[in-house]
Amino acid sequence: MMERPSRISIKPMITPINVVLGIILAIGCVLTVLRFTGGLSVVTNLDDNNPWGIWIGFDLLCGVALAAGGYTTSSACYIFGLKRYHSAVRPAILTAFLGYALVVLALHYDVGRPWRLPFPIFWQQGTTSLLFEVGLCVFLYLTVLFVEFTPAAFEWLGFPKLREKIVKLTILLTILGVVLSTLHQSSLGALYTIVPSKLHPLWYSGYLPVYFFISSMFAGLSMVLFEGSLAHKYMHDKMDETHLRESEGIVLGFGKAASFIMAGYVAIKVIGLSVDNNWHYLFTGYGAWFLLELIGFVALPAFVYAIGVREKNIRLIQRTAVWTVLGIILNRFNISLIAFNWHLPSAERYFPGWMEIAVSLFIVAIGIVIYRFVTTHMPILYEHPDYRSDH
Amino acid sequence: MEIFYSLQEFMTYSKGITYLIMGAILILMPLYWLFLTDRDEKKETY
Amino acid sequence: MGISRRKFLGWFGGLSATAATAASTAIAGGNHHFEGHPDTMGVLHDINRCIGCRKCEEACNTVNELPKPEKPFDDLSVLDQKRRTHADVYTVVNQFKIGNEKKHVHVKKQCNHCMEPACASACFVKAFKKMPNGSVVYDESVCVGCRYCMIACPFNIPAYEYDNAFSPKVTKCTLCYPRVQKGLLPGCVEACPKEALIYGNRKELIKIARERINKHPDQYIDHIYGEHEMGGTSWLYISGTPFSEIGMREDLGVTSAPELTSGPLSAVPIVVGLWPVLLTGIYAISKRKDKVAEEEKAEAVKAAENAADEEMKKQIAKIKQDAAKDKEAAIKREVKNALDEAAKEAEEKAKAAAELTETADAAPEKKEDE
Ligand code: SF4
Ligand code: SF4
Ligand code: SF4
């Protein structure tokens, strides 16, 4: 094995980021104990009218949408044959795997009896439930992502034979991944098709599953761009030349893809307005909020992406990625929290407590720590010298 | 045939079977693809 | 270029299928129509007769062995607040002031035991079940506590034990399933002093309700709440006050929960069936493009090679030709040399002979030679 002295970084342990992460992790541990000994009421503001809070709205809905980079990138590379995105696949698979693992972890906090989470899959299947569909797909997809991720681990641990076997399955796993992603990304939206009486008409639509699926595509692409820019900033020394050389092309290509998909998304949102004849709601307070989401956080970033692509402005594209990600979070929050139960008087509405927010941050922090560990130890941002060019 | 009194019952039953079929499809399709492309000149799967 | 367009078009093809199925809602059971079990029982709540005594609340609390509330049931001051069901409260009576007539209307609220329960449709472990006698019952032994049933219920009925860390349950009215199995009346129905609650077969109850409305059109509005709401409910309500004014939503529509979700659900197997085909197709095409590109490349190389070959051949031929020419020339030369030499020799010999034989007459021969 070749020596890579340049990639072994000696970073000071006490940096501001590490201190903040440490504090969040410490608080999170305390809250974990509280949650599992005192019940949900100790740490959350949930009540009988508002059974789902930010642990569903952020951790589940946003988590899954933002982890969509895994299937978008791997399908671009392996199915659509855009080989020049190859160096983006591994980091995307890693973040997707981490993302989904964290979503499942977060669900353990949210559901009343987490030890029963396997029940719907192995014990008694509620086949009419879209949540069953989501659960089944997330379970299967987590497995697929895990298998897709193992080659990196095998390279790190030095099991070339096993790695070889998995690599042979790449295309099968990719297709399965896209099927499962299509299903659960859209089913997350379809969860809300059962509540036309609770979700504001501007957000309720028979197309909800399609909206969720399409928005997951540009969410995933934008997230890959965002992570890429972060990784370049903090993990530059871990990247090899292929990664650095290809990254500019990736940024332009993904920016272009995201921009056009977003345009399509705006189009189908408008179609949704028209099909349900919801125009008159646009002139209410919720309408303004809806337009802010659709124009301010989808149409505009799509346009700015386009400018970035035309002018080959990498920084602009990366900033727009953050903007788009915020837009996705806004959309999921609108559907799960803000436009949900809109008919209830404000006193009966939900607002997250600081402990709920802290637990969500705790879970994100765990993700960052694991990401850093994996990218410093496994061949994610660079190709392993023993396996160069053949994966 | 079972008698269903509600759409809910009917869907529980029919979707249950459909899920099993979906599982079968996901297994059979790749196998069929392999059968289909078996005689092609060696194609590289990577 | 590449990704955006191809990917978009690729996915779009399948998507339109998804969208089409998602949009139409009647796919659920083909053309089946479900009427519910013929033995479905229910309760008719005649809101006009309710006096807000909270006797039903008390009875419900007793028969379900729930913890006693802070304020006793005969304390009617709790009616000043609008209440809903909670983990330890399966039913509540709410009071509404109507207009300025100072008229008070009381409405009992509990699970409506829907004909097509949203809670059952939503539950991913089938914890809820509509029984043949109409009760929608809950099985605590499988519940994961995801609370999707609470999200789904259009009447905001199921409640959750948020303060229970180890065995939290969803709770709601059971239509007194255990009591009914024993042949008893639901606790609340039995306790009602005004017969504002009647227990009976749902079809009979609808008839009774219709009769009352027909007999006293001045006292009742012409609507049986629960006959069609969200696909119909086992609890039915008649009232003299518009339902929307007494906390009962009239905008729920008549589409049942399983119908609402049947579109997306029916798209699921289609995606499973067609996505692999579509994706493998795209994969094969992009693969084929690569291959074609490769072949073209190979061909170009070959062509170049061929061109080079030809050149080479030409050159070789030329060289060969040249060589041949050279050889010929050489041979010719040799031959010529040889001939020349031979000629010379012969000449010389002749010369010598001539010189020898002709000593006298040499001059004229020499001239001839030159
Ligand atoms: S009222 Fe709500 S809890 Fe009761 S059966 Fe209907 S959906 Fe279920
Ligand atoms: S909380 Fe329990 S009963 Fe309700 S949907 Fe979830 S698993 Fe089913
Ligand atoms: S039917 Fe039984 S459980 Fe339901 S409200 Fe009446 S007493 Fe309570």
Coordinates of N, CA, C and O and ligand atoms in Angstrom, one line a residue, chain C residues 110-120 128 130 136 149 152-158 172-173 232-233 257, ligand 1:
Chain C
Q110 N -67.3 11.5 21.1 CA -66.5 10.3 21.3 C -66.1 9.8 20.0 O -66.4 10.4 19.0
C111 N -65.4 8.6 19.9 CA -65.1 8.0 18.6 C -66.4 7.7 17.9 O -67.4 7.3 18.5
N112 N -66.4 8.0 16.6 CA -67.7 7.8 15.8 C -67.8 6.4 15.2 O -68.8 6.1 14.6
H113 N -66.8 5.6 15.4 CA -66.8 4.2 14.9 C -67.2 4.2 13.4 O -68.2 3.7 13.0
C114 N -66.3 4.8 12.7 CA -66.5 5.0 11.3 C -66.7 3.6 10.6 O -66.2 2.6 11.0
M115 N -67.5 3.7 9.5 CA -67.7 2.5 8.7 C -66.4 2.1 8.0 O -66.1 0.9 7.7
E116 N -65.6 3.1 7.5 CA -64.3 2.9 6.9 C -63.3 3.7 7.8 O -62.9 4.8 7.4
P117 N -62.9 3.1 8.9 CA -62.1 3.9 9.9 C -60.8 4.4 9.3 O -60.0 3.7 8.8
A118 N -60.6 5.7 9.4 CA -59.3 6.3 9.0 C -58.2 5.8 9.9 O -57.1 5.5 9.4
C119 N -58.5 5.6 11.2 CA -57.4 5.1 12.1 C -57.0 3.7 11.7 O -55.8 3.4 11.7
A120 N -57.9 2.9 11.2 CA -57.6 1.5 10.8 C -56.8 1.5 9.5 O -55.8 0.8 9.3
F128 N -56.0 -1.4 14.7 CA -57.5 -1.1 14.8 C -58.3 -2.0 13.9 O -57.8 -2.4 12.8
K130 N -62.4 -2.9 12.6 CA -63.9 -2.6 12.7 C -64.5 -4.0 12.9 O -64.4 -4.9 12.0
V136 N -65.1 -0.1 16.6 CA -63.7 0.0 16.1 C -62.8 -0.2 17.3 O -62.8 0.6 18.2
C149 N -52.5 7.1 13.5 CA -53.9 7.0 13.6 C -54.5 8.4 14.1 O -55.6 8.8 13.6
A152 N -54.6 10.7 11.3 CA -55.5 10.4 10.3 C -57.0 10.6 10.7 O -57.8 11.0 9.8
C153 N -57.3 10.5 11.9 CA -58.7 10.6 12.3 C -59.3 11.9 12.1 O -58.8 12.9 12.6
P154 N -60.3 12.0 11.2 CA -60.8 13.3 10.8 C -61.6 14.0 12.0 O -61.9 15.2 11.9
F155 N -61.9 13.2 13.0 CA -62.7 13.8 14.1 C -61.8 14.1 15.3 O -62.3 14.5 16.4
N156 N -60.5 13.9 15.2 CA -59.5 14.2 16.3 C -59.9 13.4 17.5 O -60.0 14.0 18.6
I157 N -60.1 12.2 17.4 CA -60.5 11.4 18.6 C -59.4 10.6 19.3 O -59.3 10.8 20.6
P158 N -58.6 9.8 18.7 CA -57.7 9.0 19.5 C -56.8 9.9 20.3 O -56.4 11.0 19.8
K172 N -59.3 5.4 23.1 CA -60.5 6.0 22.6 C -61.7 5.1 23.0 O -61.5 4.0 23.5
C173 N -62.9 5.6 22.8 CA -64.1 4.9 23.1 C -64.1 3.6 22.3 O -63.7 3.5 21.1
G232 N -69.4 7.5 6.2 CA -70.4 7.0 7.2 C -69.8 6.6 8.5 O -68.6 6.2 8.5
T233 N -70.6 6.8 9.6 CA -70.1 6.4 10.9 C -71.2 5.6 11.6 O -72.3 5.7 11.3
A257 N -61.5 7.3 4.3 CA -60.1 7.3 4.3 C -59.4 6.3 3.4 O -58.5 6.7 2.7
Ligands
SF4_1 S1 -63.8 8.5 14.7 FE1 -61.6 8.4 14.4 S2 -60.9 7.0 15.9 FE2 -63.1 6.7 15.7 S3 -63.2 5.1 14.1 FE3 -63.4 7.0 13.1 S4 -61.2 7.4 12.5 FE4 -61.2 5.9 14.0

